[in-house]
Amino acid sequence: MSASIRTAFADHALPGHGEVRPIAIGAQRTDVRVPPDAPAQVFLRHRAIECRDLLDPDLLASLLDRCRRGSFVVDHVDRLGSREVESPQRVGAALNIMLSRPAFLRWVEAVTGRHDLQRVEGRVVQTRANGLDALDWHNDTHDDAAGARRLGITVNLSDSAYEGGDFELRLVGTNAMLTRYRHDHAGTALIFDIAGDLEHRVLPVLSGGPRRVFTGWFVEQSSS
Ligand SMILES: O=C(O)CCC(=O)C(=O)O
Ligand SMILES: [Fe+2]
């Protein structure tokens, strides 16, 4: 299997699956195409995996079109940074449903070792090259009252190229980078771990863009 490098820096490389799509999500169905074993090895090492072309081309085209026609409002995340969020959530709501299908949840559980994932909940956001938008180091627990987020997912929904906007994942308080990832292919997803020993951030977009992603979480079924 060829290991395509999907990160900006080879020393933090996140091996993908070449042109093989591990999972294909369409408007009506989800197909598992690669067994979880090899992605599980990547996840162990990098605490993240890439899902190349997660979204089928026709689904992606229609979501991109809806993003273009949608409206976005400024969203300040306390002490972390700023960006724009889709409002009302149309593409975000559609992806919440399509990414919560059991076949995908069970595959992600097998890859990551997480259990009882119930659904994906997220929204579409845009980061602009304005010298302002970015997200500082955080772990996604600050606004997670239920404490149910187990994994993060971002899906690239950009239709303009951009410089900057790298995503970084590291062990808390260290410079030991586990993953440094650049979303440069629309429809491709990154799934990353959320845990007490980890934090992540998004660097400023330097030019072009906006960098548009669906960003959300796999949440665990509550035991109550
Ligand atoms: O945009 C990204 O790559 C990650 C966004 C993020 O960390 C968040 O929404 O909490
Ligand atoms: Fe986050």
Coordinates of N, CA and C and ligand atoms in Angstrom, one line a residue:
M1 N 0.9 -1.2 0.0 CA 0.0 0.0 0.0 C 0.9 1.2 0.0
S2 N 0.6 2.2 -0.9 CA 1.5 3.4 -0.9 C 1.0 4.3 0.2
A3 N 2.0 4.9 0.8 CA 1.7 5.8 1.9 C 1.8 7.3 1.4
S4 N 0.7 7.8 1.1 CA 0.7 9.2 0.6 C 0.8 10.2 1.8
I5 N 1.6 11.2 1.6 CA 1.8 12.1 2.7 C 0.8 13.3 2.6
R6 N 0.0 13.4 3.5 CA -1.0 14.4 3.5 C -0.7 15.6 4.4
T7 N 0.4 15.6 5.0 CA 0.8 16.7 5.9 C 1.9 17.6 5.3
A8 N 2.0 18.8 5.8 CA 3.0 19.7 5.3 C 4.4 19.3 5.6
F9 N 4.6 18.5 6.7 CA 5.9 18.2 7.2 C 6.1 16.7 7.3
A10 N 7.1 16.2 6.5 CA 7.2 14.8 6.4 C 7.5 14.1 7.8
D11 N 8.1 14.8 8.7 CA 8.4 14.2 10.0 C 7.2 14.0 10.8
H12 N 6.1 14.6 10.5 CA 4.9 14.4 11.2 C 3.9 13.7 10.3
A13 N 4.4 13.0 9.3 CA 3.5 12.5 8.2 C 2.4 11.7 8.7
L14 N 1.3 11.8 8.1 CA 0.1 11.0 8.4 C -0.2 10.2 7.2
P15 N 0.2 8.9 7.2 CA 0.0 8.1 6.0 C -1.4 7.9 5.7
G16 N -1.8 8.1 4.5 CA -3.1 7.9 4.0 C -3.2 6.5 3.3
H17 N -4.1 6.4 2.4 CA -4.3 5.2 1.7 C -4.1 5.4 0.2
G18 N -3.2 6.2 -0.2 CA -3.1 6.5 -1.6 C -4.4 7.0 -2.2
E19 N -4.8 6.5 -3.2 CA -6.1 6.9 -3.8 C -7.2 6.0 -3.4
V20 N -6.9 5.1 -2.5 CA -8.0 4.2 -2.0 C -8.8 5.0 -1.0
R21 N -10.1 4.9 -1.1 CA -11.0 5.6 -0.2 C -11.4 4.5 0.9
P22 N -11.1 4.7 2.1 CA -11.5 3.7 3.1 C -13.0 3.6 3.3
I23 N -13.6 4.8 3.2 CA -15.1 4.9 3.4 C -15.7 5.8 2.4
A24 N -16.8 5.4 1.8 CA -17.5 6.3 0.9 C -18.9 6.6 1.4
I25 N -19.1 7.9 1.6 CA -20.4 8.3 2.1 C -21.2 9.0 0.9
G26 N -22.3 8.6 0.6 CA -23.2 9.2 -0.4 C -24.4 9.7 0.2
A27 N -25.3 10.3 -0.6 CA -26.5 10.9 -0.1 C -27.4 9.8 0.6
Q28 N -27.3 8.6 0.0 CA -28.2 7.5 0.5 C -27.5 6.4 1.2
R29 N -26.2 6.2 1.0 CA -25.6 5.0 1.6 C -24.2 5.3 2.0
T30 N -23.7 4.3 2.8 CA -22.3 4.4 3.3 C -21.6 3.0 3.0
D31 N -20.5 3.1 2.3 CA -19.8 1.9 1.9 C -18.4 1.8 2.6
V32 N -18.2 0.7 3.4 CA -16.9 0.5 4.0 C -16.0 -0.2 2.9
R33 N -14.9 0.4 2.6 CA -14.1 -0.2 1.5 C -12.8 -0.7 2.0
V34 N -12.3 -0.3 3.1 CA -11.0 -0.8 3.7 C -11.3 -1.3 5.1
P35 N -10.8 -2.5 5.4 CA -11.0 -2.9 6.8 C -10.3 -2.0 7.8
P36 N -10.7 -2.0 9.0 CA -10.2 -1.1 10.0 C -8.7 -1.3 10.4
D37 N -8.1 -2.4 10.1 CA -6.8 -2.8 10.7 C -5.7 -1.8 10.4
A38 N -5.5 -1.5 9.1 CA -4.4 -0.6 8.7 C -4.6 0.8 9.2
P39 N -5.8 1.4 9.0 CA -6.1 2.7 9.6 C -5.9 2.7 11.1
A40 N -6.2 1.6 11.8 CA -6.0 1.6 13.3 C -4.5 1.7 13.7
Q41 N -3.6 1.2 12.8 CA -2.2 1.4 13.1 C -1.8 2.8 13.0
V42 N -2.3 3.5 12.0 CA -2.0 4.9 11.8 C -2.6 5.7 13.0
F43 N -3.8 5.4 13.4 CA -4.4 6.1 14.5 C -3.6 5.9 15.8
L44 N -3.1 4.7 16.0 CA -2.3 4.5 17.3 C -1.1 5.4 17.3
R45 N -0.5 5.6 16.2 CA 0.8 6.4 16.1 C 0.5 7.9 16.1
H46 N -0.5 8.3 15.3 CA -0.7 9.7 15.1 C -1.9 10.3 15.8
R47 N -2.7 9.5 16.4 CA -3.9 9.8 17.1 C -4.9 10.5 16.1
A48 N -4.7 10.2 14.8 CA -5.6 10.8 13.8 C -5.5 9.9 12.5
I49 N -6.5 9.9 11.7 CA -6.4 9.3 10.4 C -7.1 10.2 9.4
E50 N -6.6 10.1 8.1 CA -7.3 10.7 7.0 C -8.3 9.8 6.4
C51 N -9.4 10.3 6.0 CA -10.4 9.5 5.1 C -10.5 10.2 3.8
R52 N -9.7 9.8 2.9 CA -9.6 10.4 1.6 C -11.0 10.3 0.9
D53 N -11.4 11.4 0.3 CA -12.7 11.4 -0.5 C -13.8 10.7 0.3
L54 N -14.0 11.1 1.6 CA -15.0 10.5 2.4 C -16.4 10.7 1.7
L55 N -16.6 11.9 1.1 CA -17.9 12.2 0.5 C -17.9 11.9 -1.0
D56 N -18.9 11.2 -1.5 CA -19.1 11.0 -2.9 C -19.1 12.3 -3.7
P57 N -18.6 12.2 -4.9 CA -18.5 13.5 -5.7 C -19.8 14.3 -5.9
D58 N -20.9 13.5 -6.2 CA -22.1 14.3 -6.4 C -22.7 14.9 -5.1
L59 N -22.5 14.1 -4.0 CA -22.9 14.7 -2.7 C -22.0 15.9 -2.4
L60 N -20.7 15.8 -2.6 CA -19.8 16.9 -2.3 C -20.2 18.1 -3.1
A61 N -20.5 17.9 -4.4 CA -20.8 19.1 -5.3 C -22.1 19.8 -4.8
S62 N -23.1 19.0 -4.3 CA -24.3 19.6 -3.9 C -24.1 20.3 -2.5
L63 N -23.2 19.8 -1.7 CA -23.0 20.5 -0.4 C -22.2 21.8 -0.6
L64 N -21.2 21.7 -1.6 CA -20.4 22.9 -1.8 C -21.3 24.0 -2.4
D65 N -22.2 23.6 -3.3 CA -23.2 24.6 -3.8 C -24.0 25.2 -2.7
R66 N -24.5 24.4 -1.8 CA -25.3 24.9 -0.7 C -24.5 25.8 0.2
C67 N -23.2 25.5 0.4 CA -22.3 26.3 1.2 C -22.2 27.7 0.5
R68 N -22.0 27.7 -0.8 CA -21.8 29.0 -1.5 C -23.0 29.8 -1.4
R69 N -24.2 29.2 -1.4 CA -25.4 30.0 -1.3 C -25.9 30.3 0.1
G70 N -25.2 29.6 1.1 CA -25.6 29.7 2.5 C -25.1 31.0 3.1
S71 N -25.5 31.3 4.4 CA -25.0 32.5 5.0 C -24.2 32.1 6.3
F72 N -23.3 32.9 6.5 CA -22.3 32.7 7.6 C -22.3 33.9 8.5
V73 N -22.1 33.7 9.8 CA -22.0 34.8 10.8 C -20.8 34.7 11.6
V74 N -20.2 35.8 12.1 CA -19.0 35.7 12.9 C -19.2 35.0 14.2
D75 N -18.3 34.1 14.5 CA -18.3 33.3 15.7 C -17.0 33.5 16.5
H76 N -17.1 34.2 17.7 CA -15.9 34.3 18.5 C -15.9 33.2 19.5
V77 N -14.9 32.4 19.5 CA -14.7 31.4 20.5 C -13.9 31.9 21.7
D78 N -14.5 32.0 22.8 CA -13.8 32.7 24.0 C -12.4 32.3 24.1
R79 N -11.5 33.2 24.1 CA -10.0 33.1 24.3 C -9.3 32.2 23.3
L80 N -10.1 31.6 22.4 CA -9.5 30.7 21.4 C -9.3 31.3 20.0
G81 N -10.2 32.2 19.6 CA -10.0 32.8 18.3 C -11.4 33.1 17.7
S82 N -11.4 33.3 16.4 CA -12.6 33.6 15.7 C -12.7 33.0 14.3
R83 N -13.9 33.0 13.8 CA -14.2 32.4 12.5 C -15.6 32.7 12.1
E84 N -16.1 32.2 11.0 CA -17.5 32.3 10.7 C -18.2 31.0 10.8
V85 N -19.5 31.0 11.2 CA -20.2 29.7 11.3 C -21.5 29.8 10.4
E86 N -21.8 28.7 9.7 CA -23.0 28.7 8.9 C -24.2 28.9 9.8
S87 N -25.1 29.9 9.4 CA -26.3 30.2 10.1 C -27.4 30.6 9.2
P88 N -28.5 29.9 9.2 CA -28.8 28.7 9.9 C -28.0 27.5 9.3
Q89 N -27.8 26.5 10.1 CA -27.0 25.3 9.8 C -27.9 24.4 8.8
R90 N -27.5 24.5 7.5 CA -28.2 23.6 6.5 C -27.3 22.5 6.1
V91 N -26.1 22.8 5.6 CA -25.1 21.8 5.3 C -24.7 21.1 6.5
G92 N -24.5 21.8 7.6 CA -24.1 21.2 8.9 C -25.1 20.2 9.3
A93 N -26.4 20.5 9.2 CA -27.4 19.6 9.7 C -27.5 18.4 8.8
A94 N -27.3 18.5 7.5 CA -27.3 17.4 6.5 C -26.2 16.5 6.9
L95 N -25.0 17.0 7.1 CA -23.8 16.2 7.4 C -23.9 15.5 8.7
N96 N -24.6 16.1 9.7 CA -24.8 15.5 11.0 C -25.5 14.2 10.8
I97 N -26.5 14.2 9.9 CA -27.3 12.9 9.7 C -26.4 11.9 8.9
M98 N -25.8 12.4 7.8 CA -25.1 11.4 7.0 C -23.8 10.8 7.7
L99 N -23.2 11.6 8.5 CA -22.0 11.1 9.2 C -22.4 10.2 10.5
S100 N -23.7 10.2 10.8 CA -24.1 9.4 12.0 C -24.6 8.0 11.6
R101 N -24.4 7.6 10.4 CA -24.9 6.3 10.0 C -24.1 5.2 10.7
P102 N -24.8 4.1 11.2 CA -24.2 3.1 12.0 C -22.9 2.5 11.3
A103 N -22.9 2.3 10.0 CA -21.8 1.6 9.3 C -20.5 2.4 9.5
F104 N -20.6 3.7 9.4 CA -19.5 4.6 9.6 C -19.1 4.6 11.1
L105 N -20.1 4.7 12.0 CA -19.7 4.8 13.5 C -19.0 3.5 13.9
R106 N -19.5 2.4 13.4 CA -18.9 1.1 13.8 C -17.5 1.0 13.3
W107 N -17.2 1.4 12.0 CA -15.9 1.4 11.4 C -15.0 2.3 12.2
V108 N -15.4 3.5 12.6 CA -14.6 4.4 13.4 C -14.3 3.8 14.7
E109 N -15.2 3.2 15.3 CA -15.0 2.5 16.6 C -13.9 1.5 16.5
A110 N -13.9 0.7 15.4 CA -12.9 -0.4 15.2 C -11.5 0.2 15.0
V111 N -11.5 1.4 14.3 CA -10.2 2.0 14.0 C -9.6 2.7 15.2
T112 N -10.5 3.3 16.0 CA -10.0 4.1 17.1 C -10.0 3.5 18.5
G113 N -10.7 2.4 18.6 CA -10.9 1.7 19.9 C -11.9 2.4 20.8
R114 N -12.6 3.4 20.3 CA -13.7 4.0 21.1 C -14.9 3.1 21.0
H115 N -15.8 3.3 22.0 CA -17.0 2.5 22.1 C -18.2 3.3 22.2
D116 N -19.3 2.7 21.8 CA -20.6 3.3 22.0 C -20.8 4.7 21.4
L117 N -20.2 4.9 20.2 CA -20.3 6.2 19.5 C -21.8 6.3 19.0
Q118 N -22.4 7.4 19.3 CA -23.9 7.5 19.1 C -24.2 8.3 17.8
R119 N -23.4 9.3 17.6 CA -23.7 10.2 16.5 C -22.5 11.2 16.3
V120 N -22.6 11.9 15.2 CA -21.7 13.0 14.9 C -22.5 14.3 15.0
E121 N -22.0 15.3 15.8 CA -22.6 16.6 15.8 C -21.6 17.6 15.5
G122 N -21.9 18.5 14.6 CA -21.0 19.5 14.2 C -21.6 20.6 13.4
R123 N -20.8 21.5 12.8 CA -21.3 22.6 12.0 C -20.3 23.0 11.0
V124 N -20.7 23.8 10.0 CA -19.8 24.3 9.0 C -19.2 25.6 9.4
V125 N -17.9 25.8 9.3 CA -17.2 27.0 9.7 C -16.3 27.5 8.6
Q126 N -16.0 28.7 8.6 CA -15.0 29.3 7.6 C -14.0 30.1 8.4
T127 N -12.7 29.9 8.0 CA -11.6 30.7 8.5 C -11.1 31.5 7.4
R128 N -11.0 32.8 7.6 CA -10.6 33.8 6.6 C -9.2 34.2 6.7
A129 N -8.6 34.7 5.6 CA -7.2 35.2 5.7 C -7.3 36.7 6.1
N130 N -7.6 37.0 7.3 CA -7.9 38.3 7.7 C -7.0 38.7 8.9
G131 N -6.0 37.9 9.2 CA -5.1 38.2 10.3 C -5.7 38.0 11.7
L132 N -6.9 37.5 11.7 CA -7.7 37.4 12.9 C -8.1 35.9 13.2
D133 N -8.7 35.3 12.2 CA -9.3 34.0 12.3 C -8.2 32.9 12.6
A134 N -8.4 32.1 13.6 CA -7.5 31.0 13.9 C -8.1 30.4 15.2
L135 N -7.6 29.3 15.6 CA -8.1 28.7 16.9 C -6.8 28.3 17.6
D136 N -6.6 28.9 18.8 CA -5.5 28.5 19.7 C -5.6 27.1 20.2
W137 N -4.6 26.6 20.9 CA -4.6 25.3 21.5 C -5.8 25.1 22.4
H138 N -6.5 24.0 22.2 CA -7.7 23.7 23.0 C -7.9 22.2 22.9
N139 N -8.9 21.7 23.7 CA -9.1 20.2 23.6 C -10.6 19.9 23.4
D140 N -11.4 20.9 23.1 CA -12.8 20.7 22.8 C -13.7 20.3 24.0
T141 N -13.1 20.5 25.2 CA -14.0 20.1 26.4 C -14.6 21.4 27.0
H142 N -14.1 22.6 26.6 CA -14.5 23.8 27.2 C -16.0 24.1 27.1
D143 N -16.6 23.6 26.0 CA -18.1 23.8 25.8 C -18.8 22.5 25.7
D144 N -18.3 21.5 26.3 CA -18.8 20.1 26.2 C -19.4 19.8 27.6
A145 N -20.6 20.4 27.9 CA -21.1 20.2 29.2 C -21.4 18.7 29.5
A146 N -21.8 17.9 28.5 CA -22.1 16.5 28.8 C -20.8 15.6 28.8
G147 N -19.7 16.2 28.5 CA -18.5 15.4 28.5 C -18.5 14.2 27.6
A148 N -19.2 14.3 26.5 CA -19.5 13.1 25.6 C -18.7 13.1 24.3
R149 N -17.9 14.1 24.1 CA -17.1 14.1 22.9 C -15.9 13.2 23.0
R150 N -15.8 12.2 22.0 CA -14.7 11.3 22.1 C -13.7 11.4 21.0
L151 N -14.1 11.9 19.8 CA -13.2 12.1 18.6 C -13.7 13.3 17.9
G152 N -12.8 14.0 17.2 CA -13.1 15.1 16.4 C -13.1 14.7 14.9
I153 N -13.9 15.4 14.1 CA -13.8 15.1 12.6 C -13.9 16.5 11.9
T154 N -13.1 16.7 10.9 CA -13.2 17.8 10.0 C -13.3 17.3 8.6
V155 N -14.2 17.9 7.8 CA -14.4 17.5 6.4 C -14.1 18.8 5.6
N156 N -13.2 18.7 4.7 CA -12.9 19.9 3.8 C -14.0 20.2 2.9
L157 N -14.6 21.4 3.0 CA -15.7 21.9 2.1 C -15.2 23.1 1.4
S158 N -13.9 23.3 1.3 CA -13.4 24.6 0.6 C -13.5 24.4 -0.9
D159 N -13.8 25.5 -1.5 CA -13.7 25.5 -3.0 C -12.7 26.5 -3.5
S160 N -12.0 27.2 -2.6 CA -10.9 28.0 -3.1 C -9.6 27.6 -2.4
A161 N -8.5 27.6 -3.1 CA -7.3 27.2 -2.5 C -6.8 28.3 -1.5
Y162 N -6.0 27.8 -0.5 CA -5.5 28.8 0.5 C -4.1 28.4 1.0
E163 N -3.4 29.3 1.5 CA -2.1 29.0 2.2 C -2.4 29.1 3.7
G164 N -1.7 28.3 4.5 CA -1.8 28.3 5.9 C -3.0 27.5 6.3
G165 N -3.5 27.7 7.5 CA -4.7 27.0 8.0 C -4.4 25.6 8.4
D166 N -3.1 25.3 8.7 CA -2.8 23.9 9.1 C -3.4 23.6 10.5
F167 N -3.8 22.3 10.6 CA -4.3 21.7 11.9 C -3.2 21.0 12.6
E168 N -3.0 21.2 13.9 CA -1.9 20.6 14.6 C -2.5 19.9 15.8
L169 N -2.0 18.7 16.1 CA -2.4 17.9 17.3 C -1.2 17.5 18.0
R170 N -1.2 17.8 19.4 CA 0.0 17.4 20.1 C -0.4 16.9 21.5
L171 N 0.6 16.4 22.2 CA 0.5 16.1 23.6 C 0.4 17.4 24.4
V172 N -0.5 17.5 25.4 CA -0.7 18.8 26.1 C 0.7 19.3 26.6
G173 N 0.9 20.6 26.3 CA 2.0 21.3 26.9 C 3.4 20.9 26.4
T174 N 3.4 20.1 25.3 CA 4.7 19.7 24.8 C 4.8 20.2 23.3
N175 N 6.0 20.1 22.8 CA 6.1 20.4 21.3 C 6.1 19.1 20.5
A176 N 5.7 18.0 21.2 CA 5.7 16.7 20.5 C 4.4 16.6 19.6
M177 N 4.6 17.0 18.3 CA 3.5 17.1 17.4 C 3.1 15.6 16.9
L178 N 1.9 15.3 17.1 CA 1.4 13.9 16.7 C 1.0 14.0 15.2
T179 N 0.3 15.1 14.9 CA -0.2 15.2 13.5 C -0.1 16.7 13.1
R180 N 0.3 16.9 11.9 CA 0.2 18.3 11.4 C -0.5 18.1 10.0
Y181 N -1.6 18.6 9.8 CA -2.4 18.2 8.6 C -2.9 19.5 7.9
R182 N -2.8 19.4 6.6 CA -3.3 20.5 5.7 C -4.5 19.9 4.9
H183 N -5.6 20.5 5.1 CA -6.8 20.1 4.3 C -6.7 20.7 2.9
D184 N -6.3 19.9 1.9 CA -6.1 20.5 0.6 C -6.9 19.8 -0.5
H185 N -7.9 19.0 0.0 CA -8.7 18.2 -1.0 C -10.2 18.2 -0.5
A186 N -11.0 18.8 -1.2 CA -12.4 18.9 -0.8 C -13.1 17.5 -0.7
G187 N -13.8 17.2 0.3 CA -14.5 16.0 0.5 C -13.7 15.0 1.3
T188 N -12.5 15.3 1.6 CA -11.6 14.5 2.4 C -11.8 14.9 3.9
A189 N -11.7 13.9 4.8 CA -11.9 14.1 6.2 C -10.7 13.7 7.0
L190 N -10.5 14.4 8.2 CA -9.6 14.0 9.2 C -10.3 13.7 10.4
I191 N -10.0 12.5 11.0 CA -10.6 12.1 12.3 C -9.5 12.1 13.3
F192 N -9.7 12.8 14.4 CA -8.6 12.9 15.4 C -9.1 12.6 16.8
D193 N -8.2 12.2 17.7 CA -8.6 11.9 19.0 C -8.8 13.1 19.9
I194 N -9.7 13.0 20.8 CA -9.9 14.0 21.9 C -9.8 13.3 23.2
A195 N -8.8 13.7 24.0 CA -8.5 13.1 25.3 C -7.8 14.1 26.1
G196 N -7.7 13.8 27.4 CA -7.1 14.7 28.4 C -5.7 15.0 28.1
D197 N -5.0 14.1 27.4 CA -3.5 14.3 27.2 C -3.3 15.0 25.8
L198 N -4.3 15.4 25.1 CA -4.2 16.0 23.8 C -4.7 17.4 23.7
E199 N -4.2 18.2 22.8 CA -4.8 19.5 22.4 C -4.5 19.7 20.9
H200 N -5.3 20.6 20.3 CA -5.2 20.9 18.9 C -5.4 22.3 18.6
R201 N -5.0 22.8 17.5 CA -5.2 24.2 17.1 C -5.3 24.3 15.6
V202 N -5.7 25.4 15.1 CA -5.8 25.7 13.7 C -5.0 27.0 13.5
L203 N -4.0 27.0 12.6 CA -3.1 28.1 12.4 C -3.9 29.1 11.4
P204 N -3.5 30.4 11.4 CA -4.2 31.4 10.6 C -4.0 31.0 9.1
V205 N -5.1 31.3 8.4 CA -5.0 31.3 6.9 C -4.3 32.5 6.4
L206 N -3.2 32.3 5.6 CA -2.4 33.4 5.2 C -2.9 34.1 4.0
S207 N -3.4 33.3 3.0 CA -4.0 34.0 1.8 C -5.0 33.0 1.2
G208 N -5.8 33.5 0.3 CA -6.8 32.7 -0.4 C -7.9 32.4 0.5
G209 N -8.6 31.2 0.1 CA -9.6 30.8 1.0 C -11.0 31.4 0.7
P210 N -11.9 31.4 1.6 CA -11.7 30.9 3.0 C -11.5 29.4 3.1
R211 N -10.9 29.0 4.2 CA -10.8 27.6 4.6 C -12.1 27.2 5.2
R212 N -12.9 26.3 4.5 CA -14.2 26.0 4.9 C -14.2 24.5 5.3
V213 N -14.7 24.2 6.5 CA -14.8 22.8 6.9 C -16.0 22.5 7.7
F214 N -16.5 21.3 7.6 CA -17.5 20.8 8.6 C -16.6 20.4 9.8
T215 N -16.9 20.9 11.0 CA -16.1 20.4 12.1 C -17.0 19.9 13.2
G216 N -16.8 18.7 13.7 CA -17.7 18.2 14.7 C -17.1 17.1 15.5
W217 N -17.9 16.4 16.2 CA -17.4 15.4 17.2 C -18.2 14.1 17.1
F218 N -17.6 13.0 17.3 CA -18.3 11.7 17.6 C -18.6 11.7 19.1
V219 N -19.9 11.7 19.4 CA -20.2 11.7 20.8 C -20.7 10.3 21.3
E220 N -20.4 10.1 22.5 CA -20.6 8.8 23.1 C -22.1 8.8 23.6
Q221 N -22.7 7.6 23.5 CA -24.0 7.4 24.1 C -23.9 7.6 25.6
S222 N -24.9 8.4 26.1 CA -24.8 8.6 27.6 C -25.3 7.3 28.3
S223 N -24.6 7.0 29.4 CA -24.9 5.7 30.1 C -26.3 5.8 30.9
S224 N -26.8 7.0 31.1 CA -28.0 7.2 31.9 C -29.2 6.8 31.1
Ligands
LIG1 O1 -10.9 23.5 11.7 C1 -10.3 22.5 12.2 O2 -9.5 21.9 11.6 C2 -10.6 22.2 13.6 C3 -11.6 23.0 14.3 C4 -11.7 22.8 15.8 O3 -10.7 22.5 16.4 C5 -13.0 23.0 16.5 O4 -14.0 23.3 15.8 O5 -13.0 22.8 17.7
FE2 FE -11.3 21.8 18.3

